[in-house]
C-alpha positions as CSV (number, residue, x, y, z in Angstrom):
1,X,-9.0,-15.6,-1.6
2,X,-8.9,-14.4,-5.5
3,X,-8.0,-11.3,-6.0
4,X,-9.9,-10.4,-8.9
5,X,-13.5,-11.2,-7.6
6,X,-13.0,-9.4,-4.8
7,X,-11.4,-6.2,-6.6
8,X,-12.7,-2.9,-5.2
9,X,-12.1,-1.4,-8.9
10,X,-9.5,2.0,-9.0
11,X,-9.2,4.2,-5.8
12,X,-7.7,7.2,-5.0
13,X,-5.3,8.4,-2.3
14,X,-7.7,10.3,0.2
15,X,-5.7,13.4,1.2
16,X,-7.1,16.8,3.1
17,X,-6.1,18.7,-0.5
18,X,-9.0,17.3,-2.4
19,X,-11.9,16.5,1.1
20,X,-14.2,19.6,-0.3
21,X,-14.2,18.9,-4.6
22,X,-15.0,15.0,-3.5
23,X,-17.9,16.4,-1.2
24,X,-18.8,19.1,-4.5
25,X,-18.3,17.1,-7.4
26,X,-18.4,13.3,-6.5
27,X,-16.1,12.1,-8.9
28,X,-16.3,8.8,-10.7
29,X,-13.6,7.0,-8.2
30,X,-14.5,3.8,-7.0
31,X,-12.8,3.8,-3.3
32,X,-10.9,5.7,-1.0
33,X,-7.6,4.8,0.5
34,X,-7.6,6.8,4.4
35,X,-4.0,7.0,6.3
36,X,-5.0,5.7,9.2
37,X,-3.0,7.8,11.3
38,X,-4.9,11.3,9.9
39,X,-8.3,10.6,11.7
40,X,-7.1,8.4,14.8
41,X,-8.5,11.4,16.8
42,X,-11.8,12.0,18.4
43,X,-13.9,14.4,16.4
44,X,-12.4,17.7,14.3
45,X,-12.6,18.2,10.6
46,X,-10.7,15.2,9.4
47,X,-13.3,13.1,10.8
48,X,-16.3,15.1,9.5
49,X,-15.0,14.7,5.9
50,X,-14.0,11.0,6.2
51,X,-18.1,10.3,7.7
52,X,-19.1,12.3,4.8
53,X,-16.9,10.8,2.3
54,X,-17.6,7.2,3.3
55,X,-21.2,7.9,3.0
56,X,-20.5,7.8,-0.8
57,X,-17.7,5.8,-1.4
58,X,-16.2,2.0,-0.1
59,X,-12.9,2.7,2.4
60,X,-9.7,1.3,3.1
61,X,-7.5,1.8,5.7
62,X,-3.6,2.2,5.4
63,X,-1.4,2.9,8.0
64,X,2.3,4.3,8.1
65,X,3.7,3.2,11.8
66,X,2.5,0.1,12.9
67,X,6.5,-1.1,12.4
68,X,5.3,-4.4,12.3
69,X,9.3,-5.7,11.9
70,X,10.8,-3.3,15.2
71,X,12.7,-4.8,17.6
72,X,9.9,-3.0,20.1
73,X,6.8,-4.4,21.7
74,X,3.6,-3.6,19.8
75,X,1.8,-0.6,20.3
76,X,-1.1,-1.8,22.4
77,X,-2.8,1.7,22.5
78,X,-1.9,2.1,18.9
79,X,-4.1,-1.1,18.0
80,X,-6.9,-0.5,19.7
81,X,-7.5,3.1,18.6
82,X,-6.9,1.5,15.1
83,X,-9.7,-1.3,16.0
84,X,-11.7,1.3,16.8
85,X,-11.6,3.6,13.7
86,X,-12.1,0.4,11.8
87,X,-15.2,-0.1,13.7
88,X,-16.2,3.4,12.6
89,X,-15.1,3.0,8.9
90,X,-15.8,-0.4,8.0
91,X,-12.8,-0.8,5.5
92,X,-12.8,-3.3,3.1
93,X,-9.0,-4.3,4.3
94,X,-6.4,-2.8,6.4
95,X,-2.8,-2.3,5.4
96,X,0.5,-1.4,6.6
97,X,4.2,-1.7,5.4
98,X,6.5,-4.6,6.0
99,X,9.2,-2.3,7.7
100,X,10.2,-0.9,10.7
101,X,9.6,2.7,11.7
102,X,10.6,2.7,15.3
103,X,12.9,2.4,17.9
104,X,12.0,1.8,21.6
105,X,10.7,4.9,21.7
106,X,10.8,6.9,19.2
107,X,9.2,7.1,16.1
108,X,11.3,7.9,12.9
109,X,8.8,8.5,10.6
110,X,10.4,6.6,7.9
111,X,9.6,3.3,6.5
112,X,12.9,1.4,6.8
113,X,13.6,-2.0,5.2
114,X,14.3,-5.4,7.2
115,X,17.3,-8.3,7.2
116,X,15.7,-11.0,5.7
117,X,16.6,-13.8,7.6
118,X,15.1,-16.2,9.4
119,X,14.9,-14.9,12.5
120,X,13.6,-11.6,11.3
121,X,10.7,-13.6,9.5
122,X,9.8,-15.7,12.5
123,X,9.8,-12.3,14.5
124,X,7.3,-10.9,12.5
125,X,5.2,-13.6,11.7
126,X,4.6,-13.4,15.3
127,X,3.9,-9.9,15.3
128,X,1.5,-10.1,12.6
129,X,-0.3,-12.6,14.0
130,X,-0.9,-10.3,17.4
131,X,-2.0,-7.5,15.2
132,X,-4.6,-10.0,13.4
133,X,-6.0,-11.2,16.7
134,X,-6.6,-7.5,17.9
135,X,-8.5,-6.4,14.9
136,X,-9.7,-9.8,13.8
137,X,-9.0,-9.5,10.4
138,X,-6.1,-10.3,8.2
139,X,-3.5,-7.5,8.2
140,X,-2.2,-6.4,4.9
141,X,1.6,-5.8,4.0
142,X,2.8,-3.9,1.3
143,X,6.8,-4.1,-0.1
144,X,8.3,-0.3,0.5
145,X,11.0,0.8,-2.0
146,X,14.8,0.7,-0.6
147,X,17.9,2.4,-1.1
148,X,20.4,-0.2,1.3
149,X,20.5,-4.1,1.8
150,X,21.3,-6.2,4.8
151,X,24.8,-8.0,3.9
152,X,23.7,-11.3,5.7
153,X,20.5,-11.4,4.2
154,X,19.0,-15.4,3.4
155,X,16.2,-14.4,1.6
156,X,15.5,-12.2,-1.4
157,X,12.5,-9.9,-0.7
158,X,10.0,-11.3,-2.3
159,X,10.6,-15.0,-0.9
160,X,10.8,-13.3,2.6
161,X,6.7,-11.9,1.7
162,X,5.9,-15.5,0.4
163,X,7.1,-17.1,3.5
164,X,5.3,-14.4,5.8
165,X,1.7,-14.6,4.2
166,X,2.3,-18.4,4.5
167,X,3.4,-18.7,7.8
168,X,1.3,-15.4,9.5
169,X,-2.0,-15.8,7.0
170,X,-1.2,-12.2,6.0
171,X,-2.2,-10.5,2.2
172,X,-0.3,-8.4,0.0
173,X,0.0,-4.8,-1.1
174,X,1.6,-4.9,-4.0
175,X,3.5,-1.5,-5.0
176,X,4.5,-1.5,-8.0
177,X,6.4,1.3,-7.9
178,X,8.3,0.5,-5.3
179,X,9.1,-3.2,-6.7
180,X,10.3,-1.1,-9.6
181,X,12.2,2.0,-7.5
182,X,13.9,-1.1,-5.4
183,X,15.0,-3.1,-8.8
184,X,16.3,-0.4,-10.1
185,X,18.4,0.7,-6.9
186,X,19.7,-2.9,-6.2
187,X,19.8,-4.4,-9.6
188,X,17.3,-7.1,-9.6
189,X,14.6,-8.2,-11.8
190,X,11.3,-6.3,-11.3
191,X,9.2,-9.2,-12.7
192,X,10.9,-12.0,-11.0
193,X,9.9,-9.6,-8.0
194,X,6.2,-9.4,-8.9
195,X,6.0,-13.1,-10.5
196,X,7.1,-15.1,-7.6
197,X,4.7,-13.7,-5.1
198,X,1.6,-16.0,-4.2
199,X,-1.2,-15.1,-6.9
200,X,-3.7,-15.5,-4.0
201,X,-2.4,-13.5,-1.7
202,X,-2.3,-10.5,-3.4
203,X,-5.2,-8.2,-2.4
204,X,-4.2,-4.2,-3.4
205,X,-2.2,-2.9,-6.2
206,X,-0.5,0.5,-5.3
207,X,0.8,2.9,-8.2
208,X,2.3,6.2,-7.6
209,X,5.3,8.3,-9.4
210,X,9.0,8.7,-8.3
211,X,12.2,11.1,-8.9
212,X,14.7,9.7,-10.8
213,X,18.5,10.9,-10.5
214,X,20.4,8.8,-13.0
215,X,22.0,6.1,-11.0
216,X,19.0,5.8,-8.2
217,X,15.4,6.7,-7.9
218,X,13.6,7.7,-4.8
219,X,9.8,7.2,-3.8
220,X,8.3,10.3,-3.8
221,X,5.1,10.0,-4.7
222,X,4.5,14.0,-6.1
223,X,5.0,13.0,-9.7
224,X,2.7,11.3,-12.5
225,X,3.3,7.7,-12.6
226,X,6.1,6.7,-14.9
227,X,5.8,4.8,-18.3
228,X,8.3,2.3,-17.2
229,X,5.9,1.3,-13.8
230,X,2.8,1.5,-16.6
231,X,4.3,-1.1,-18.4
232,X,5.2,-3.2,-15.4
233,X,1.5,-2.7,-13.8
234,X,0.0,-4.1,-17.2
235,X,1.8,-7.1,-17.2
236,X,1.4,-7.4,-13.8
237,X,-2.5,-7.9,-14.7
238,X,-1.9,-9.7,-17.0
239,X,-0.4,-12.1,-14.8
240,X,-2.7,-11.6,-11.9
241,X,-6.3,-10.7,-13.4
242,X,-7.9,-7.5,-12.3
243,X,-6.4,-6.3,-8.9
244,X,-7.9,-3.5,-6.8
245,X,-5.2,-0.2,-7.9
246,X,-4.9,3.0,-5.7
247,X,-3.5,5.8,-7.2
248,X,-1.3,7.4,-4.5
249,X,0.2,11.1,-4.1
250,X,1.6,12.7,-1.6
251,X,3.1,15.9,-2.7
252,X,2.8,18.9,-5.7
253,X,-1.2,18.0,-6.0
254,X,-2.5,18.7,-9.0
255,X,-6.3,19.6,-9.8
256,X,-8.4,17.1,-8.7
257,X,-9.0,16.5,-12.4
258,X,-5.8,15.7,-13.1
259,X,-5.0,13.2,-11.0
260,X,-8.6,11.7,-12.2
261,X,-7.1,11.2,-15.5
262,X,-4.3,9.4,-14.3
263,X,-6.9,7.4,-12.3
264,X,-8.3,6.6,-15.5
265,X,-5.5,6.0,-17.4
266,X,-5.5,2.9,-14.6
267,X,-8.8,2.1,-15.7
268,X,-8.3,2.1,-19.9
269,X,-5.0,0.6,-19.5
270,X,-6.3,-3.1,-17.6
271,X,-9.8,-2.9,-19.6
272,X,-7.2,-2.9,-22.6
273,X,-4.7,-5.8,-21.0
274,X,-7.7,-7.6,-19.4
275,X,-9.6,-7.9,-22.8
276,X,-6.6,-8.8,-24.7
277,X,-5.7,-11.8,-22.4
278,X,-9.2,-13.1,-22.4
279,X,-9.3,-13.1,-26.0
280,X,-5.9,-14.8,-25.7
281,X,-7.4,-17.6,-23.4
């Protein structure tokens, strides 16, 4: 797979806040990023606006509590209503996060980081590898930001996502801001992060905004993106060649117009770093 012939061009976060001025005023955004959770349901409003959304614009689906790295069994009934919404939608990809979100029973509706260790990677290369045979496609796995380590961790984070998309044929969702929230709260290097990952396997580009609080950020998602991950997401295609990017928010929505010009900012910023390193080569 290359990632840049296959680039969906700059999507947005679909959230409820903005279903009727999509319907109004079909803005010029490229794709749609769904929470897969929102419309696993049969019928009601949510699902009127998706069909009539998707009748316009390409899909993707990306889900919050698969908990592909619990210590629980999969959720059989979870997977099949999400098989099913896929057969519905027709998503270019589906995604999830490389955590865990559960217990045995309860869900904690959090996205909580794993040990990287060997046994946690063979664990969920196992898991992931159930979750592709149920929807028969490769599962995408994107890095979530952190605020703790595991003290007997063997593998840095990113070599823990090279090994799994190598040993489970998963891709990547690559979240640039949370490589950079996480560098910044454990003091590692946010391009060795980003630089080390397989070129090939990298399918979505995820850009969203933070709160900062001096000594440690924290993924928020209800503020503009920040220059610092700007600057990391242009040399990050530079390195990689154009990327599908989804601009995510989650919280304090702004006019629909606003949050297009940030989509567009996107969009002038890797026309600018993409021209520059083809007239480099």
């Amino acid at each position: 797979m290359n990632a840049g012939q296959d680039s969906l061009g700059f999507g947005l976060g679909l959230r409820s806040e903005y279903y009727q001025a999509i319907l109004e005023q079909r803005p010029a955004i490229d794709w749609f990023e769904i929470v897969s959770e929102n419309y696993l349901v049969e019928g009601g409003k949510a699902l009127y606006f998706l069909d009539a959304i998707g009748e316009h614009y390409p899909l993707v689906m990306h889900g919050v509590s698969l908990s592909i790295g619990g210590p629980h069994e999969l959720d059989r009934d979870y997977l099949r209503r999400l098989k099913h919404l896929a057969q519905r939608v027709q998503p270019a990809w589906i995604s999830d996060h490389l955590c865990w979100s559960r217990g045995n029973a309860h869900q904690l509706h959090d996205l909580l980081p794993l040990p990287y260790t060997e046994e946690s990677l063979q664990h969920v290369a196992a898991r992931v590898r159930q979750v592709q045979d149920v929807i028969e496609r490769p599962l995408v796995l994107e890095n979530v930001s952190s605020y703790l380590r595991c003290a007997d961790d063997q593998f840095s984070e990113w070599q823990f996502l090279s090994a799994l998309s190598e040993l489970s044929g998963c891709e990547l969702l690559l979240d640039v801001n949370n490589v950079y929230v996480s560098a910044r709260n454990h003091g590692f290097d946010a391009w060795e992060f980003i630089s080390s990952l397989p070129k090939q396997r990298i399918r979505q580009l995820h850009l969203a905004g933070h709160s900062d609080y001096g000594s440690y950020l924290i993924d928020t998602h209800d503020h503009p993106v920040s220059d610092p991950v700007w600057q990391l997401y242009q040399r990050t295609l530079q390195h990689l060649g154009p990327v599908s990017t989804l601009l995510e928010r989650d919280d304090h929505f702004p006019d629909l117009d606003e949050l297009l010009g940030e989509l567009n900012k996107a969009r002038l910023l890797a026309a600018e770093t993409l021209q520059g390193g083809a007239q480099c080569a």
